[in-house]
C-alpha cells in the first residue's frame, strides 16, 4: 500500500540538496585550491603558511597554492575571499589585523563575522610589555606608581596608530588609569633601538623581536598580553593577572567564504590541524616564538567575535581611527 510522504520531509530533502552544491558535482577537491595570504612573500606567509599547506596538499591529493595579495593592511585579500564562490577552492590565511581589529577602526569592504566561516586558529603570538632598565619598577603595579609620579610623564612606542602595539598601550592606560605619551613609528626596529638608548620608556612588542634583549638584561619584561603566561617567558606574569580579561594577541588562522558546505569545513579543519601538529611543523613554529592553537571552528568564531567587540569598545572610548 502506498503511503504519502510528509511535506516536511520532502522540503528537508530539497533543502539538503541545495546546501552542498560543490559536493553534488563530484568529490571535493577535484582541482587545486587557492590559499590567499594578505601579506607579501616572506614573513608569516612563508614561515607559517607554507609548511602547513604542503602537508594539507598531500592529505587532500590536490595542490594548495599560496597566493600573496598584499595591500591596504591586508583588507584587499580578505575582501577578495569574501566575494569568492563558496565552493571550497578559495581559502583565506586570516590574521587578527584585517579580520578582527581593523574593522573596528575604519570601514572595510566586508563583514568580518557574516562574510566568513572560521575553520581553525593556527597560531597566536602575544606581546610582551617591556621597560628600559632605568625605570625603577619590577612589576606592573610598580610601573603604574612610577607613571603617576613622573614629571614629565612617561611614554611608550608603537609600530603605528591602531596597531596591536599601540592598542595594547591604550588598553593598559585605561585599565591602570594613567596617561602615557604615545610615540608612533613605522616599524619595530627603530623604537626598540630608541628604548635601548633611553629615548623611549616602554612598549608592547612581539616576544621574538625583544627576546635577546630580555635575556641580556637590556630590557625588563613586566607582563605578557596573553590571557595565560607564555611558554617562552613562563616567569613573566600575564597582564590579565593584574587586570582581568586583558588580552592583545596577534593570531593567524584559516577562514572560508560564508556558504561553504559544512563537509568541506570539517575536512579542512581536520587536515589543517593535523598539519599544524605534525612534529616538524610544530617544532618550527614554536622555535619562531609562536603558540600552537588548532581550535575548533566554534572556538575560533567565539574568539573573533570577542576580540572584535573589545576593539569596538576601545574605538568608542578613544575615538581612534586607522588609516
mmCIF file of C-alpha atoms in Angstrom:
data_model
loop_
_atom_site.group_PDB
_atom_site.id
_atom_site.type_symbol
_atom_site.label_atom_id
_atom_site.label_comp_id
_atom_site.label_asym_id
_atom_site.label_seq_id
_atom_site.Cartn_x
_atom_site.Cartn_y
_atom_site.Cartn_z
ATOM 1 C CA UNK A 1 0.000 0.000 0.000
ATOM 2 C CA UNK A 2 1.402 3.405 -0.990
ATOM 3 C CA UNK A 3 1.844 5.968 1.733
ATOM 4 C CA UNK A 4 2.112 9.725 1.224
ATOM 5 C CA UNK A 5 5.456 11.226 2.113
ATOM 6 C CA UNK A 6 5.063 14.126 4.592
ATOM 7 C CA UNK A 7 5.710 17.519 3.008
ATOM 8 C CA UNK A 8 8.208 18.440 5.750
ATOM 9 C CA UNK A 9 10.413 15.505 4.692
ATOM 10 C CA UNK A 10 10.231 16.484 1.049
ATOM 11 C CA UNK A 11 11.117 20.054 1.974
ATOM 12 C CA UNK A 12 14.018 18.890 4.132
ATOM 13 C CA UNK A 13 15.391 16.722 1.325
ATOM 14 C CA UNK A 14 15.093 19.618 -1.101
ATOM 15 C CA UNK A 15 16.955 21.991 1.221
ATOM 16 C CA UNK A 16 19.639 19.408 1.849
ATOM 17 C CA UNK A 17 20.221 19.044 -1.875
ATOM 18 C CA UNK A 18 20.730 22.791 -2.151
ATOM 19 C CA UNK A 19 23.035 23.052 0.861
ATOM 20 C CA UNK A 20 26.081 21.449 -0.731
ATOM 21 C CA UNK A 21 26.254 22.304 -4.452
ATOM 22 C CA UNK A 22 30.010 21.747 -4.591
ATOM 23 C CA UNK A 23 29.677 18.229 -3.239
ATOM 24 C CA UNK A 24 26.819 17.344 -5.577
ATOM 25 C CA UNK A 25 29.068 17.882 -8.620
ATOM 26 C CA UNK A 26 31.603 15.265 -7.540
ATOM 27 C CA UNK A 27 34.229 14.550 -4.960
ATOM 28 C CA UNK A 28 35.938 17.540 -3.404
ATOM 29 C CA UNK A 29 38.621 18.625 -4.060
ATOM 30 C CA UNK A 30 38.761 17.982 -7.781
ATOM 31 C CA UNK A 31 41.198 20.778 -8.651
ATOM 32 C CA UNK A 32 43.862 22.969 -6.973
ATOM 33 C CA UNK A 33 42.874 25.131 -4.006
ATOM 34 C CA UNK A 34 43.982 28.743 -3.670
ATOM 35 C CA UNK A 35 45.305 29.812 -0.256
ATOM 36 C CA UNK A 36 45.157 33.622 -0.183
ATOM 37 C CA UNK A 37 47.633 35.468 2.053
ATOM 38 C CA UNK A 38 47.123 39.184 2.831
ATOM 39 C CA UNK A 39 50.878 39.681 3.175
ATOM 40 C CA UNK A 40 53.765 39.887 0.677
ATOM 41 C CA UNK A 41 56.120 36.944 0.085
ATOM 42 C CA UNK A 42 58.278 36.124 3.076
ATOM 43 C CA UNK A 43 57.242 36.789 6.658
ATOM 44 C CA UNK A 44 54.213 34.918 8.005
ATOM 45 C CA UNK A 45 53.218 33.588 4.564
ATOM 46 C CA UNK A 46 56.423 31.570 4.280
ATOM 47 C CA UNK A 47 57.076 30.953 7.971
ATOM 48 C CA UNK A 48 53.598 29.768 8.961
ATOM 49 C CA UNK A 49 51.510 29.040 5.883
ATOM 50 C CA UNK A 50 53.888 27.283 3.520
ATOM 51 C CA UNK A 51 54.919 24.288 5.680
ATOM 52 C CA UNK A 52 51.304 23.745 6.728
ATOM 53 C CA UNK A 53 49.751 23.843 3.266
ATOM 54 C CA UNK A 54 52.394 21.477 1.931
ATOM 55 C CA UNK A 55 51.053 18.795 4.276
ATOM 56 C CA UNK A 56 47.435 19.745 3.584
ATOM 57 C CA UNK A 57 48.129 19.348 -0.142
ATOM 58 C CA UNK A 58 49.453 15.843 0.435
ATOM 59 C CA UNK A 59 46.433 14.889 2.541
ATOM 60 C CA UNK A 60 43.874 16.249 0.069
ATOM 61 C CA UNK A 61 45.599 14.927 -3.052
ATOM 62 C CA UNK A 62 45.398 18.341 -4.721
ATOM 63 C CA UNK A 63 47.815 21.295 -4.720
ATOM 64 C CA UNK A 64 47.105 24.057 -2.221
ATOM 65 C CA UNK A 65 48.655 27.071 -3.920
ATOM 66 C CA UNK A 66 49.838 30.021 -1.848
ATOM 67 C CA UNK A 67 48.835 33.343 -3.428
ATOM 68 C CA UNK A 68 50.077 36.562 -1.820
ATOM 69 C CA UNK A 69 47.777 39.536 -2.260
ATOM 70 C CA UNK A 70 49.104 42.395 -0.107
ATOM 71 C CA UNK A 71 47.635 45.854 0.212
ATOM 72 C CA UNK A 72 45.507 48.100 2.426
ATOM 73 C CA UNK A 73 46.698 46.466 5.632
ATOM 74 C CA UNK A 74 45.560 43.035 4.495
ATOM 75 C CA UNK A 75 41.991 44.067 3.717
ATOM 76 C CA UNK A 76 42.325 43.660 -0.072
ATOM 77 C CA UNK A 77 42.938 39.924 0.238
ATOM 78 C CA UNK A 78 40.243 39.485 2.868
ATOM 79 C CA UNK A 79 37.698 41.311 0.704
ATOM 80 C CA UNK A 80 38.574 39.163 -2.315
ATOM 81 C CA UNK A 81 37.899 35.966 -0.352
ATOM 82 C CA UNK A 82 34.622 37.384 0.971
ATOM 83 C CA UNK A 83 33.496 37.765 -2.668
ATOM 84 C CA UNK A 84 34.768 34.341 -3.779
ATOM 85 C CA UNK A 85 32.455 31.452 -4.615
ATOM 86 C CA UNK A 86 31.813 29.283 -1.534
ATOM 87 C CA UNK A 87 32.864 26.122 -3.345
ATOM 88 C CA UNK A 88 35.841 25.108 -1.221
ATOM 89 C CA UNK A 89 38.506 26.274 -3.658
ATOM 90 C CA UNK A 90 39.377 29.643 -2.091
ATOM 91 C CA UNK A 91 40.831 29.694 1.428
ATOM 92 C CA UNK A 92 41.931 32.732 3.438
ATOM 93 C CA UNK A 93 45.090 32.870 5.533
ATOM 94 C CA UNK A 94 43.403 35.078 8.115
ATOM 95 C CA UNK A 95 45.040 37.349 10.662
ATOM 96 C CA UNK A 96 43.957 39.371 13.691
ATOM 97 C CA UNK A 97 44.531 42.723 11.990
ATOM 98 C CA UNK A 98 42.197 42.650 8.965
ATOM 99 C CA UNK A 99 39.829 40.067 10.472
ATOM 100 C CA UNK A 100 39.236 41.395 13.993
ATOM 101 C CA UNK A 101 40.979 44.736 14.609
ATOM 102 C CA UNK A 102 40.881 46.961 11.513
ATOM 103 C CA UNK A 103 37.082 46.613 11.035
ATOM 104 C CA UNK A 104 36.590 48.286 14.421
ATOM 105 C CA UNK A 105 38.654 51.331 13.468
ATOM 106 C CA UNK A 106 37.731 52.019 9.851
ATOM 107 C CA UNK A 107 35.288 50.964 7.166
ATOM 108 C CA UNK A 108 36.229 47.785 5.299
ATOM 109 C CA UNK A 109 34.508 46.218 2.244
ATOM 110 C CA UNK A 110 33.392 43.092 4.111
ATOM 111 C CA UNK A 111 31.724 41.987 7.328
ATOM 112 C CA UNK A 112 34.295 40.090 9.433
ATOM 113 C CA UNK A 113 31.589 37.927 11.000
ATOM 114 C CA UNK A 114 28.857 37.385 8.389
ATOM 115 C CA UNK A 115 31.076 37.039 5.301
ATOM 116 C CA UNK A 116 33.272 34.179 6.566
ATOM 117 C CA UNK A 117 33.267 30.786 8.225
ATOM 118 C CA UNK A 118 36.192 30.231 10.633
ATOM 119 C CA UNK A 119 37.978 26.895 10.156
ATOM 120 C CA UNK A 120 40.703 26.986 12.797
ATOM 121 C CA UNK A 121 43.096 29.324 14.539
ATOM 122 C CA UNK A 122 46.554 28.086 13.637
ATOM 123 C CA UNK A 123 48.902 30.007 15.922
ATOM 124 C CA UNK A 124 48.992 33.015 18.211
ATOM 125 C CA UNK A 125 51.715 35.380 19.268
ATOM 126 C CA UNK A 126 51.298 37.515 22.339
ATOM 127 C CA UNK A 127 53.150 40.717 23.054
ATOM 128 C CA UNK A 128 55.498 41.333 25.955
ATOM 129 C CA UNK A 129 55.395 44.593 27.902
ATOM 130 C CA UNK A 130 58.972 45.757 28.457
ATOM 131 C CA UNK A 131 60.539 48.840 30.029
ATOM 132 C CA UNK A 132 64.017 50.302 29.834
ATOM 133 C CA UNK A 133 66.211 49.375 32.821
ATOM 134 C CA UNK A 134 66.496 52.975 34.047
ATOM 135 C CA UNK A 135 62.892 52.890 35.279
ATOM 136 C CA UNK A 136 62.648 51.768 38.919
ATOM 137 C CA UNK A 137 59.891 49.176 38.531
ATOM 138 C CA UNK A 138 59.901 45.407 38.699
ATOM 139 C CA UNK A 139 56.172 44.827 38.288
ATOM 140 C CA UNK A 140 53.186 46.332 36.514
ATOM 141 C CA UNK A 141 51.909 47.794 39.807
ATOM 142 C CA UNK A 142 55.249 49.464 40.492
ATOM 143 C CA UNK A 143 55.381 50.831 36.957
ATOM 144 C CA UNK A 144 51.917 52.349 37.374
ATOM 145 C CA UNK A 145 53.064 54.123 40.554
ATOM 146 C CA UNK A 146 56.144 55.455 38.747
ATOM 147 C CA UNK A 147 53.989 56.702 35.862
ATOM 148 C CA UNK A 148 51.648 58.544 38.227
ATOM 149 C CA UNK A 149 54.501 60.331 39.973
ATOM 150 C CA UNK A 150 56.710 61.084 36.953
ATOM 151 C CA UNK A 151 57.183 64.651 35.785
ATOM 152 C CA UNK A 152 57.455 64.829 32.820
ATOM 153 C CA UNK A 153 55.310 61.786 32.165
ATOM 154 C CA UNK A 154 56.449 58.514 30.650
ATOM 155 C CA UNK A 155 55.980 57.468 27.038
ATOM 156 C CA UNK A 156 55.516 54.268 25.045
ATOM 157 C CA UNK A 157 56.403 53.402 21.467
ATOM 158 C CA UNK A 158 54.423 51.503 18.841
ATOM 159 C CA UNK A 159 54.743 50.430 15.232
ATOM 160 C CA UNK A 160 51.947 52.825 14.255
ATOM 161 C CA UNK A 161 48.437 54.079 15.055
ATOM 162 C CA UNK A 162 45.825 51.358 15.701
ATOM 163 C CA UNK A 163 48.469 48.618 15.554
ATOM 164 C CA UNK A 164 48.382 45.912 18.215
ATOM 165 C CA UNK A 165 51.404 47.565 19.850
ATOM 166 C CA UNK A 166 49.501 50.855 20.049
ATOM 167 C CA UNK A 167 46.162 49.374 21.113
ATOM 168 C CA UNK A 168 47.818 47.371 23.885
ATOM 169 C CA UNK A 169 49.182 50.645 25.256
ATOM 170 C CA UNK A 170 45.771 52.293 25.063
ATOM 171 C CA UNK A 171 44.188 49.333 26.854
ATOM 172 C CA UNK A 172 46.869 49.489 29.538
ATOM 173 C CA UNK A 173 46.330 53.209 30.147
ATOM 174 C CA UNK A 174 42.582 52.700 30.518
ATOM 175 C CA UNK A 175 42.983 49.694 32.806
ATOM 176 C CA UNK A 176 45.584 51.403 35.005
ATOM 177 C CA UNK A 177 44.038 54.878 34.979
ATOM 178 C CA UNK A 178 47.257 56.566 33.829
ATOM 179 C CA UNK A 179 48.359 58.734 30.911
ATOM 180 C CA UNK A 180 51.342 57.900 28.740
ATOM 181 C CA UNK A 181 52.600 59.749 25.678
ATOM 182 C CA UNK A 182 52.189 57.607 22.550
ATOM 183 C CA UNK A 183 55.181 57.776 20.184
ATOM 184 C CA UNK A 184 54.289 56.072 16.870
ATOM 185 C CA UNK A 185 56.882 54.673 14.475
ATOM 186 C CA UNK A 186 56.561 52.869 11.135
ATOM 187 C CA UNK A 187 58.108 49.592 12.273
ATOM 188 C CA UNK A 188 59.573 47.894 15.335
ATOM 189 C CA UNK A 189 63.325 48.233 14.748
ATOM 190 C CA UNK A 190 63.682 51.960 15.459
ATOM 191 C CA UNK A 191 61.500 52.180 18.592
ATOM 192 C CA UNK A 192 63.267 49.193 20.146
ATOM 193 C CA UNK A 193 66.604 50.842 19.324
ATOM 194 C CA UNK A 194 65.333 54.040 20.959
ATOM 195 C CA UNK A 195 64.274 52.074 24.045
ATOM 196 C CA UNK A 196 67.781 50.670 24.358
ATOM 197 C CA UNK A 197 69.120 54.223 24.094
ATOM 198 C CA UNK A 198 66.700 55.507 26.761
ATOM 199 C CA UNK A 199 64.634 57.693 24.441
ATOM 200 C CA UNK A 200 61.511 55.510 24.753
ATOM 201 C CA UNK A 201 60.395 54.321 28.174
ATOM 202 C CA UNK A 202 58.348 51.236 27.375
ATOM 203 C CA UNK A 203 56.458 49.319 24.746
ATOM 204 C CA UNK A 204 54.468 46.221 23.858
ATOM 205 C CA UNK A 205 56.477 44.160 21.388
ATOM 206 C CA UNK A 206 56.446 40.780 19.721
ATOM 207 C CA UNK A 207 58.242 38.381 22.055
ATOM 208 C CA UNK A 208 60.617 37.176 19.358
ATOM 209 C CA UNK A 209 61.666 40.726 18.491
ATOM 210 C CA UNK A 210 62.933 41.520 22.001
ATOM 211 C CA UNK A 211 63.784 38.098 23.446
ATOM 212 C CA UNK A 212 67.523 38.621 23.028
ATOM 213 C CA UNK A 213 67.390 41.992 24.797
ATOM 214 C CA UNK A 214 65.392 40.463 27.639
ATOM 215 C CA UNK A 215 67.895 37.649 28.044
ATOM 216 C CA UNK A 216 70.804 40.102 28.054
ATOM 217 C CA UNK A 217 69.098 42.337 30.640
ATOM 218 C CA UNK A 218 68.888 45.326 28.303
ATOM 219 C CA UNK A 219 65.102 45.379 28.542
ATOM 220 C CA UNK A 220 62.980 44.350 31.547
ATOM 221 C CA UNK A 221 59.771 42.350 30.935
ATOM 222 C CA UNK A 222 56.833 43.116 33.215
ATOM 223 C CA UNK A 223 53.952 41.230 31.607
ATOM 224 C CA UNK A 224 52.700 39.375 28.543
ATOM 225 C CA UNK A 225 49.420 40.153 26.812
ATOM 226 C CA UNK A 226 48.132 36.585 26.513
ATOM 227 C CA UNK A 227 45.438 35.564 28.993
ATOM 228 C CA UNK A 228 47.836 32.998 30.441
ATOM 229 C CA UNK A 229 51.599 33.034 30.716
ATOM 230 C CA UNK A 230 53.714 32.468 27.632
ATOM 231 C CA UNK A 231 55.660 29.233 27.243
ATOM 232 C CA UNK A 232 58.643 31.324 26.140
ATOM 233 C CA UNK A 233 58.539 33.557 29.241
ATOM 234 C CA UNK A 234 56.969 31.348 31.918
ATOM 235 C CA UNK A 235 58.219 33.503 34.809
ATOM 236 C CA UNK A 236 56.680 36.702 33.414
ATOM 237 C CA UNK A 237 53.091 37.339 34.614
ATOM 238 C CA UNK A 238 50.219 37.842 32.230
ATOM 239 C CA UNK A 239 48.817 41.370 32.246
ATOM 240 C CA UNK A 240 45.486 39.673 32.976
ATOM 241 C CA UNK A 241 46.824 38.700 36.396
ATOM 242 C CA UNK A 242 46.752 42.404 37.283
ATOM 243 C CA UNK A 243 43.869 43.488 35.029
ATOM 244 C CA UNK A 244 41.482 40.540 34.489
ATOM 245 C CA UNK A 245 40.480 39.987 30.890
ATOM 246 C CA UNK A 246 43.387 41.988 29.444
ATOM 247 C CA UNK A 247 44.341 40.358 26.156
ATOM 248 C CA UNK A 248 46.012 41.583 22.982
ATOM 249 C CA UNK A 249 47.311 38.891 20.668
ATOM 250 C CA UNK A 250 48.287 38.551 17.079
ATOM 251 C CA UNK A 251 46.956 35.332 15.569
ATOM 252 C CA UNK A 252 46.852 33.575 12.227
ATOM 253 C CA UNK A 253 44.140 31.209 11.085
ATOM 254 C CA UNK A 254 42.041 29.801 8.274
ATOM 255 C CA UNK A 255 38.727 31.177 7.009
ATOM 256 C CA UNK A 256 36.377 30.245 4.165
ATOM 257 C CA UNK A 257 33.721 32.327 2.376
ATOM 258 C CA UNK A 258 30.292 32.208 4.001
ATOM 259 C CA UNK A 259 28.150 29.483 2.484
ATOM 260 C CA UNK A 260 30.941 26.930 2.097
ATOM 261 C CA UNK A 261 29.390 23.475 2.716
ATOM 262 C CA UNK A 262 29.881 22.038 6.195
ATOM 263 C CA UNK A 263 31.574 18.823 4.984
ATOM 264 C CA UNK A 264 34.304 20.911 3.339
ATOM 265 C CA UNK A 265 34.775 22.977 6.501
ATOM 266 C CA UNK A 266 35.048 19.784 8.552
ATOM 267 C CA UNK A 267 37.591 18.211 6.197
ATOM 268 C CA UNK A 268 39.721 21.341 6.052
ATOM 269 C CA UNK A 269 39.642 21.643 9.831
ATOM 270 C CA UNK A 270 40.848 18.066 10.187
ATOM 271 C CA UNK A 271 43.679 18.444 7.699
ATOM 272 C CA UNK A 272 44.895 21.872 8.831
ATOM 273 C CA UNK A 273 45.006 20.821 12.476
ATOM 274 C CA UNK A 274 46.827 17.587 11.586
ATOM 275 C CA UNK A 275 49.387 19.541 9.548
ATOM 276 C CA UNK A 276 49.807 22.118 12.306
ATOM 277 C CA UNK A 277 50.509 19.419 14.883
ATOM 278 C CA UNK A 278 52.930 17.440 12.738
ATOM 279 C CA UNK A 279 56.181 17.340 14.781
ATOM 280 C CA UNK A 280 58.358 19.005 12.138
ATOM 281 C CA UNK A 281 55.856 21.834 11.576
ATOM 282 C CA UNK A 282 55.027 22.493 15.233
ATOM 283 C CA UNK A 283 58.723 22.483 16.208
ATOM 284 C CA UNK A 284 59.463 25.083 13.541
ATOM 285 C CA UNK A 285 56.624 27.335 14.682
ATOM 286 C CA UNK A 286 57.470 27.058 18.387
ATOM 287 C CA UNK A 287 61.088 27.900 17.605
ATOM 288 C CA UNK A 288 59.813 31.074 15.918
ATOM 289 C CA UNK A 289 58.075 32.077 19.159
ATOM 290 C CA UNK A 290 54.536 31.108 18.179
ATOM 291 C CA UNK A 291 51.950 29.297 20.303
ATOM 292 C CA UNK A 292 50.267 26.312 18.628
ATOM 293 C CA UNK A 293 46.446 26.555 18.668
ATOM 294 C CA UNK A 294 44.389 24.299 16.357
ATOM 295 C CA UNK A 295 40.997 25.397 17.697
ATOM 296 C CA UNK A 296 37.591 24.151 16.588
ATOM 297 C CA UNK A 297 35.579 26.357 14.199
ATOM 298 C CA UNK A 298 33.221 27.275 17.068
ATOM 299 C CA UNK A 299 36.070 28.230 19.401
ATOM 300 C CA UNK A 300 37.669 30.329 16.679
ATOM 301 C CA UNK A 301 34.383 32.093 15.899
ATOM 302 C CA UNK A 302 33.904 32.918 19.563
ATOM 303 C CA UNK A 303 37.424 34.322 19.838
ATOM 304 C CA UNK A 304 36.971 36.570 16.803
ATOM 305 C CA UNK A 305 33.611 37.888 17.988
ATOM 306 C CA UNK A 306 35.021 38.672 21.445
ATOM 307 C CA UNK A 307 38.096 40.390 20.009
ATOM 308 C CA UNK A 308 36.018 42.491 17.623
ATOM 309 C CA UNK A 309 33.751 43.543 20.477
ATOM 310 C CA UNK A 310 36.731 44.594 22.615
ATOM 311 C CA UNK A 311 38.161 46.622 19.752
ATOM 312 C CA UNK A 312 34.809 48.312 19.043
ATOM 313 C CA UNK A 313 34.532 49.283 22.705
ATOM 314 C CA UNK A 314 38.092 50.641 22.643
ATOM 315 C CA UNK A 315 37.358 52.641 19.490
ATOM 316 C CA UNK A 316 34.292 54.220 21.062
ATOM 317 C CA UNK A 317 36.228 55.064 24.216
ATOM 318 C CA UNK A 318 39.254 56.562 22.469
ATOM 319 C CA UNK A 319 37.953 57.791 19.139
ATOM 320 C CA UNK A 320 40.945 56.196 17.404
ATOM 321 C CA UNK A 321 40.748 55.710 13.649
ATOM 322 C CA UNK A 322 43.018 53.564 11.484
ATOM 323 C CA UNK A 323 44.393 54.925 8.230
#
